[in-house]
């Protein structure tokens, strides 16, 4: 994101237009020339901030990932071994859903992330950061495994949840509610295997 206020405003205008194009026509509809036409900017000004459409996808994904990771990091109960871990898992999944609901083009952005190795790497990096937070939460609860092993387990869970949440976005309200319940159950069942049993660790 540029430092100067005027440049930041221009970037926000371009990203807002990018969301509109994605919602209207999917990833294929987002082009630098399309952004120029939608915003009234000259195409060379678009290139000044985004040299290609992958750069636009990356900026949209980065904004979403930053909001998501900030919200998850604020869940202090995750790292509190006395807190009910099942309740904290439900809160974390609620954050995933809430942040996604506030990004109108989330489905199209996540689809775009699969279009190039560079964008896929961005998604993996974000998933790993979230997995590290989950692994630390398991570790403070006395999970009988190394932190490295817990990070791998958490990464598998985060990746699986992301895939299922993508499918959930394609469903209607009632179906989404049922899928959300299944997602919570899946996460709890998987994490329960990593958490040392006993009243001092279950919270």
XYZ file of N, CA, C and O in Angstrom, residues 88-182:
380
model
N -13.545 -21.817 21.959
C -12.588 -21.000 21.211
C -12.517 -21.422 19.750
O -12.359 -20.588 18.857
N -12.648 -22.726 19.495
C -12.679 -23.210 18.109
C -13.896 -22.640 17.391
O -13.812 -22.187 16.243
N -15.048 -22.659 18.056
C -16.262 -22.110 17.444
C -16.103 -20.617 17.155
O -16.544 -20.123 16.113
N -15.457 -19.897 18.092
C -15.227 -18.467 17.862
C -14.319 -18.255 16.654
O -14.561 -17.362 15.837
N -13.275 -19.073 16.547
C -12.331 -18.927 15.439
C -13.013 -19.180 14.098
O -12.797 -18.442 13.130
N -13.843 -20.215 14.041
C -14.572 -20.493 12.799
C -15.564 -19.374 12.517
O -15.767 -18.971 11.359
N -16.163 -18.842 13.575
C -17.062 -17.698 13.398
C -16.350 -16.509 12.797
O -16.917 -15.784 11.962
N -15.094 -16.312 13.198
C -14.295 -15.225 12.627
C -14.053 -15.465 11.141
O -14.169 -14.542 10.319
N -13.731 -16.702 10.778
C -13.532 -17.038 9.365
C -14.759 -16.668 8.539
O -14.659 -16.056 7.477
N -15.920 -17.045 9.060
C -17.168 -16.790 8.348
C -17.464 -15.293 8.317
O -17.859 -14.739 7.281
N -17.265 -14.614 9.440
C -17.577 -13.193 9.538
C -16.715 -12.360 8.588
O -17.213 -11.504 7.856
N -15.397 -12.623 8.588
C -14.506 -11.860 7.716
C -14.840 -12.142 6.254
O -14.852 -11.233 5.418
N -15.151 -13.399 5.953
C -15.542 -13.739 4.588
C -16.827 -13.051 4.164
O -16.967 -12.596 3.024
N -17.779 -12.940 5.105
C -19.063 -12.306 4.793
C -18.905 -10.819 4.494
O -19.715 -10.234 3.776
N -17.843 -10.201 5.056
C -17.612 -8.777 4.834
C -16.776 -8.510 3.590
O -16.471 -7.355 3.293
N -16.397 -9.560 2.873
C -15.675 -9.402 1.607
C -16.602 -9.883 0.501
O -16.742 -11.078 0.272
N -17.287 -8.947 -0.192
C -18.287 -9.341 -1.178
C -17.756 -10.191 -2.325
O -18.503 -10.965 -2.929
N -16.467 -10.067 -2.618
C -15.896 -10.815 -3.737
C -15.045 -11.982 -3.259
O -14.178 -12.459 -3.992
N -15.305 -12.483 -2.047
C -14.436 -13.514 -1.479
C -14.377 -14.761 -2.346
O -13.314 -15.352 -2.539
N -15.513 -15.189 -2.885
C -15.514 -16.399 -3.703
C -14.630 -16.229 -4.924
O -13.846 -17.108 -5.279
N -14.760 -15.071 -5.576
C -13.983 -14.811 -6.788
C -12.498 -14.620 -6.476
O -11.627 -15.043 -7.244
N -12.200 -13.977 -5.332
C -10.803 -13.775 -4.945
C -10.140 -15.117 -4.687
O -9.029 -15.393 -5.164
N -10.825 -15.993 -3.935
C -10.229 -17.296 -3.622
C -10.080 -18.157 -4.877
O -9.127 -18.920 -4.999
N -11.006 -18.006 -5.814
C -10.871 -18.724 -7.083
C -9.663 -18.209 -7.854
O -8.911 -18.986 -8.463
N -9.450 -16.895 -7.810
C -8.324 -16.297 -8.523
C -6.986 -16.756 -7.951
O -5.996 -16.858 -8.679
N -6.957 -17.058 -6.646
C -5.713 -17.481 -6.017
C -5.196 -18.805 -6.590
O -4.019 -19.130 -6.431
N -6.071 -19.544 -7.240
C -5.654 -20.832 -7.809
C -5.127 -20.709 -9.231
O -4.781 -21.711 -9.853
N -5.059 -19.478 -9.747
C -4.702 -19.298 -11.154
C -3.205 -19.194 -11.413
O -2.785 -19.182 -12.573
N -2.393 -19.081 -10.357
C -0.948 -19.009 -10.578
C -0.218 -19.517 -9.343
O -0.723 -19.405 -8.223
N 0.988 -20.067 -9.535
C 1.778 -20.554 -8.389
C 2.075 -19.449 -7.372
O 2.102 -19.697 -6.169
N 2.324 -18.222 -7.846
C 2.634 -17.121 -6.939
C 1.458 -16.815 -6.020
O 1.642 -16.596 -4.809
N 0.247 -16.806 -6.588
C -0.936 -16.518 -5.775
C -1.249 -17.680 -4.835
O -1.671 -17.470 -3.690
N -1.035 -18.890 -5.290
C -1.221 -20.053 -4.427
C -0.271 -19.990 -3.235
O -0.638 -20.334 -2.109
N 0.954 -19.543 -3.502
C 1.948 -19.429 -2.431
C 1.499 -18.423 -1.380
O 1.755 -18.598 -0.181
N 0.823 -17.352 -1.800
C 0.296 -16.373 -0.854
C -0.712 -17.020 0.080
O -0.699 -16.799 1.299
N -1.605 -17.814 -0.496
C -2.633 -18.472 0.307
C -2.002 -19.455 1.290
O -2.394 -19.521 2.465
N -1.020 -20.207 0.817
C -0.344 -21.172 1.687
C 0.352 -20.452 2.839
O 0.294 -20.894 3.994
N 1.003 -19.325 2.548
C 1.713 -18.575 3.591
C 0.752 -18.080 4.663
O 1.048 -18.149 5.860
N -0.411 -17.593 4.237
C -1.408 -17.137 5.210
C -1.933 -18.304 6.036
O -2.070 -18.198 7.262
N -2.213 -19.434 5.374
C -2.691 -20.617 6.098
C -1.665 -21.076 7.132
O -2.027 -21.503 8.237
N -0.381 -20.982 6.787
C 0.663 -21.407 7.717
C 0.732 -20.487 8.930
O 0.981 -20.941 10.058
N 0.517 -19.196 8.717
C 0.533 -18.261 9.854
C -0.629 -18.557 10.806
O -0.469 -18.534 12.034
N -1.798 -18.845 10.239
C -2.951 -19.195 11.070
C -2.704 -20.524 11.772
O -3.030 -20.698 12.955
N -2.103 -21.475 11.052
C -1.802 -22.786 11.637
C -0.841 -22.656 12.806
O -0.954 -23.382 13.808
N 0.112 -21.727 12.717
C 1.055 -21.510 13.816
C 0.329 -21.065 15.075
O 0.637 -21.526 16.188
N -0.659 -20.180 14.913
C -1.451 -19.729 16.057
C -2.203 -20.897 16.696
O -2.217 -21.043 17.929
N -2.801 -21.752 15.872
C -3.527 -22.907 16.384
C -2.577 -23.883 17.072
O -2.875 -24.417 18.142
N -1.413 -24.110 16.466
C -0.430 -25.023 17.051
C 0.035 -24.528 18.413
O 0.208 -25.316 19.355
N 0.225 -23.227 18.539
C 0.628 -22.665 19.826
C -0.468 -22.874 20.872
O -0.176 -23.151 22.041
N -1.736 -22.742 20.440
C -2.851 -22.971 21.354
C -2.881 -24.426 21.820
O -3.152 -24.713 22.993
N -2.606 -25.348 20.914
C -2.551 -26.764 21.292
C -1.379 -27.020 22.241
O -1.488 -27.790 23.203
N -0.258 -26.357 21.962
C 0.953 -26.576 22.754
C 0.756 -26.146 24.209
O 1.175 -26.857 25.137
N 0.118 -24.982 24.411
C -0.060 -24.499 25.786
C -1.069 -25.350 26.555
O -1.119 -25.300 27.784
N -1.853 -26.138 25.818
C -2.788 -27.044 26.478
C -2.170 -28.416 26.736
O -2.857 -29.348 27.130
N -0.885 -28.537 26.475
C -0.180 -29.766 26.795
C -0.326 -30.867 25.783
O -0.213 -32.047 26.124
N -0.589 -30.518 24.529
C -0.710 -31.542 23.483
C 0.577 -32.371 23.435
O 1.677 -31.813 23.370
N 0.456 -33.712 23.468
C 1.641 -34.586 23.518
C 2.294 -34.763 22.154
O 2.368 -35.859 21.609
N 2.785 -33.666 21.598
C 3.480 -33.708 20.309
C 4.370 -32.480 20.230
O 4.147 -31.493 20.943
N 5.375 -32.541 19.373
C 6.259 -31.385 19.216
C 5.494 -30.248 18.546
O 4.482 -30.464 17.861
N 5.982 -29.030 18.745
C 5.347 -27.866 18.130
C 5.362 -27.995 16.613
O 4.396 -27.610 15.938
N 6.432 -28.553 16.065
C 6.523 -28.743 14.606
C 5.424 -29.678 14.113
O 4.771 -29.407 13.097
N 5.193 -30.774 14.844
C 4.130 -31.713 14.456
C 2.764 -31.050 14.571
O 1.897 -31.222 13.699
N 2.567 -30.274 15.617
C 1.290 -29.581 15.812
C 1.038 -28.571 14.699
O -0.105 -28.384 14.258
N 2.099 -27.917 14.232
C 1.942 -26.960 13.136
C 1.510 -27.668 11.855
O 0.693 -27.136 11.087
N 2.046 -28.851 11.613
C 1.638 -29.621 10.429
C 0.168 -30.015 10.552
O -0.607 -29.878 9.598
N -0.223 -30.523 11.719
C -1.614 -30.912 11.920
C -2.549 -29.715 11.749
O -3.610 -29.822 11.115
N -2.154 -28.583 12.321
C -2.984 -27.389 12.221
C -3.079 -26.893 10.779
O -4.136 -26.439 10.335
N -1.979 -27.005 10.033
C -1.990 -26.583 8.626
C -2.944 -27.446 7.812
O -3.673 -26.948 6.946
N -2.946 -28.754 8.092
C -3.880 -29.650 7.407
C -5.315 -29.225 7.703
O -6.167 -29.156 6.804
N -5.590 -28.912 8.968
C -6.942 -28.500 9.349
C -7.335 -27.196 8.673
O -8.437 -27.086 8.105
N -6.454 -26.200 8.713
C -6.767 -24.902 8.111
C -7.005 -25.046 6.607
O -7.939 -24.452 6.050
N -6.189 -25.848 5.939
C -6.352 -26.065 4.498
C -7.689 -26.736 4.201
O -8.398 -26.361 3.258
N -8.046 -27.742 5.020
C -9.309 -28.454 4.825
C -10.496 -27.528 5.083
O -11.473 -27.522 4.318
N -10.406 -26.724 6.145
C -11.494 -25.797 6.455
C -11.683 -24.786 5.331
O -12.807 -24.444 4.971
N -10.575 -24.307 4.773
C -10.668 -23.352 3.678
C -11.399 -23.932 2.484
O -12.249 -23.270 1.870
N -11.091 -25.184 2.154
C -11.746 -25.841 1.011
C -13.238 -26.019 1.263
O -14.066 -25.771 0.373
N -13.596 -26.429 2.483
C -15.013 -26.640 2.793
C -15.758 -25.306 2.840
O -16.897 -25.197 2.361
N -15.112 -24.284 3.408
C -15.748 -22.963 3.449
C -15.987 -22.426 2.045
O -16.984 -21.746 1.792
N -15.075 -22.728 1.119
C -15.288 -22.326 -0.276
C -16.561 -22.940 -0.823
O -17.346 -22.281 -1.514
N -16.785 -24.217 -0.522
C -18.006 -24.887 -0.983
C -19.236 -24.296 -0.302
O -20.291 -24.158 -0.909
N -19.084 -23.947 0.980
C -20.207 -23.392 1.728
C -20.701 -22.087 1.106
O -21.902 -21.790 1.113
N -19.778 -21.326 0.548
C -20.150 -20.050 -0.056
C -21.057 -20.233 -1.275
O -21.732 -19.292 -1.691
N -21.066 -21.422 -1.842
C -21.893 -21.696 -3.015
C -23.305 -22.119 -2.640
O -24.162 -22.271 -3.511
N -23.556 -22.322 -1.350
C -24.849 -22.842 -0.888
C -25.762 -21.711 -0.409
O -25.316 -20.589 -0.179
N -27.041 -22.048 -0.230
C -27.990 -21.061 0.283
C -27.916 -21.017 1.806
O -27.138 -21.733 2.437
N -28.771 -20.187 2.423
C -28.709 -19.946 3.856
C -28.840 -21.178 4.724
O -28.009 -21.427 5.605
N -29.885 -21.994 4.487
C -30.094 -23.189 5.312
C -28.950 -24.180 5.149
O -28.475 -24.772 6.117
N -28.520 -24.367 3.916
C -27.432 -25.295 3.658
C -26.130 -24.795 4.279
O -25.334 -25.580 4.805
N -25.933 -23.488 4.241
C -24.731 -22.913 4.856
C -24.720 -23.167 6.357
O -23.682 -23.487 6.934
N -25.876 -23.014 6.992
C -25.959 -23.228 8.434
C -25.601 -24.662 8.791
O -24.848 -24.919 9.738
N -26.134 -25.617 8.030
C -25.840 -27.026 8.285
C -24.363 -27.338 8.048
O -23.734 -28.078 8.813
N -23.818 -26.754 6.990
C -22.392 -26.987 6.698
C -21.511 -26.385 7.781
O -20.486 -26.971 8.150
N -21.909 -25.228 8.307
C -21.137 -24.598 9.364
C -21.096 -25.492 10.601
O -20.052 -25.633 11.250
N -22.220 -26.105 10.927
C -22.256 -27.026 12.064
C -21.313 -28.206 11.844
O -20.619 -28.646 12.765
N -21.284 -28.711 10.616
C -20.398 -29.827 10.307
C -18.929 -29.403 10.356
O -18.054 -30.164 10.786
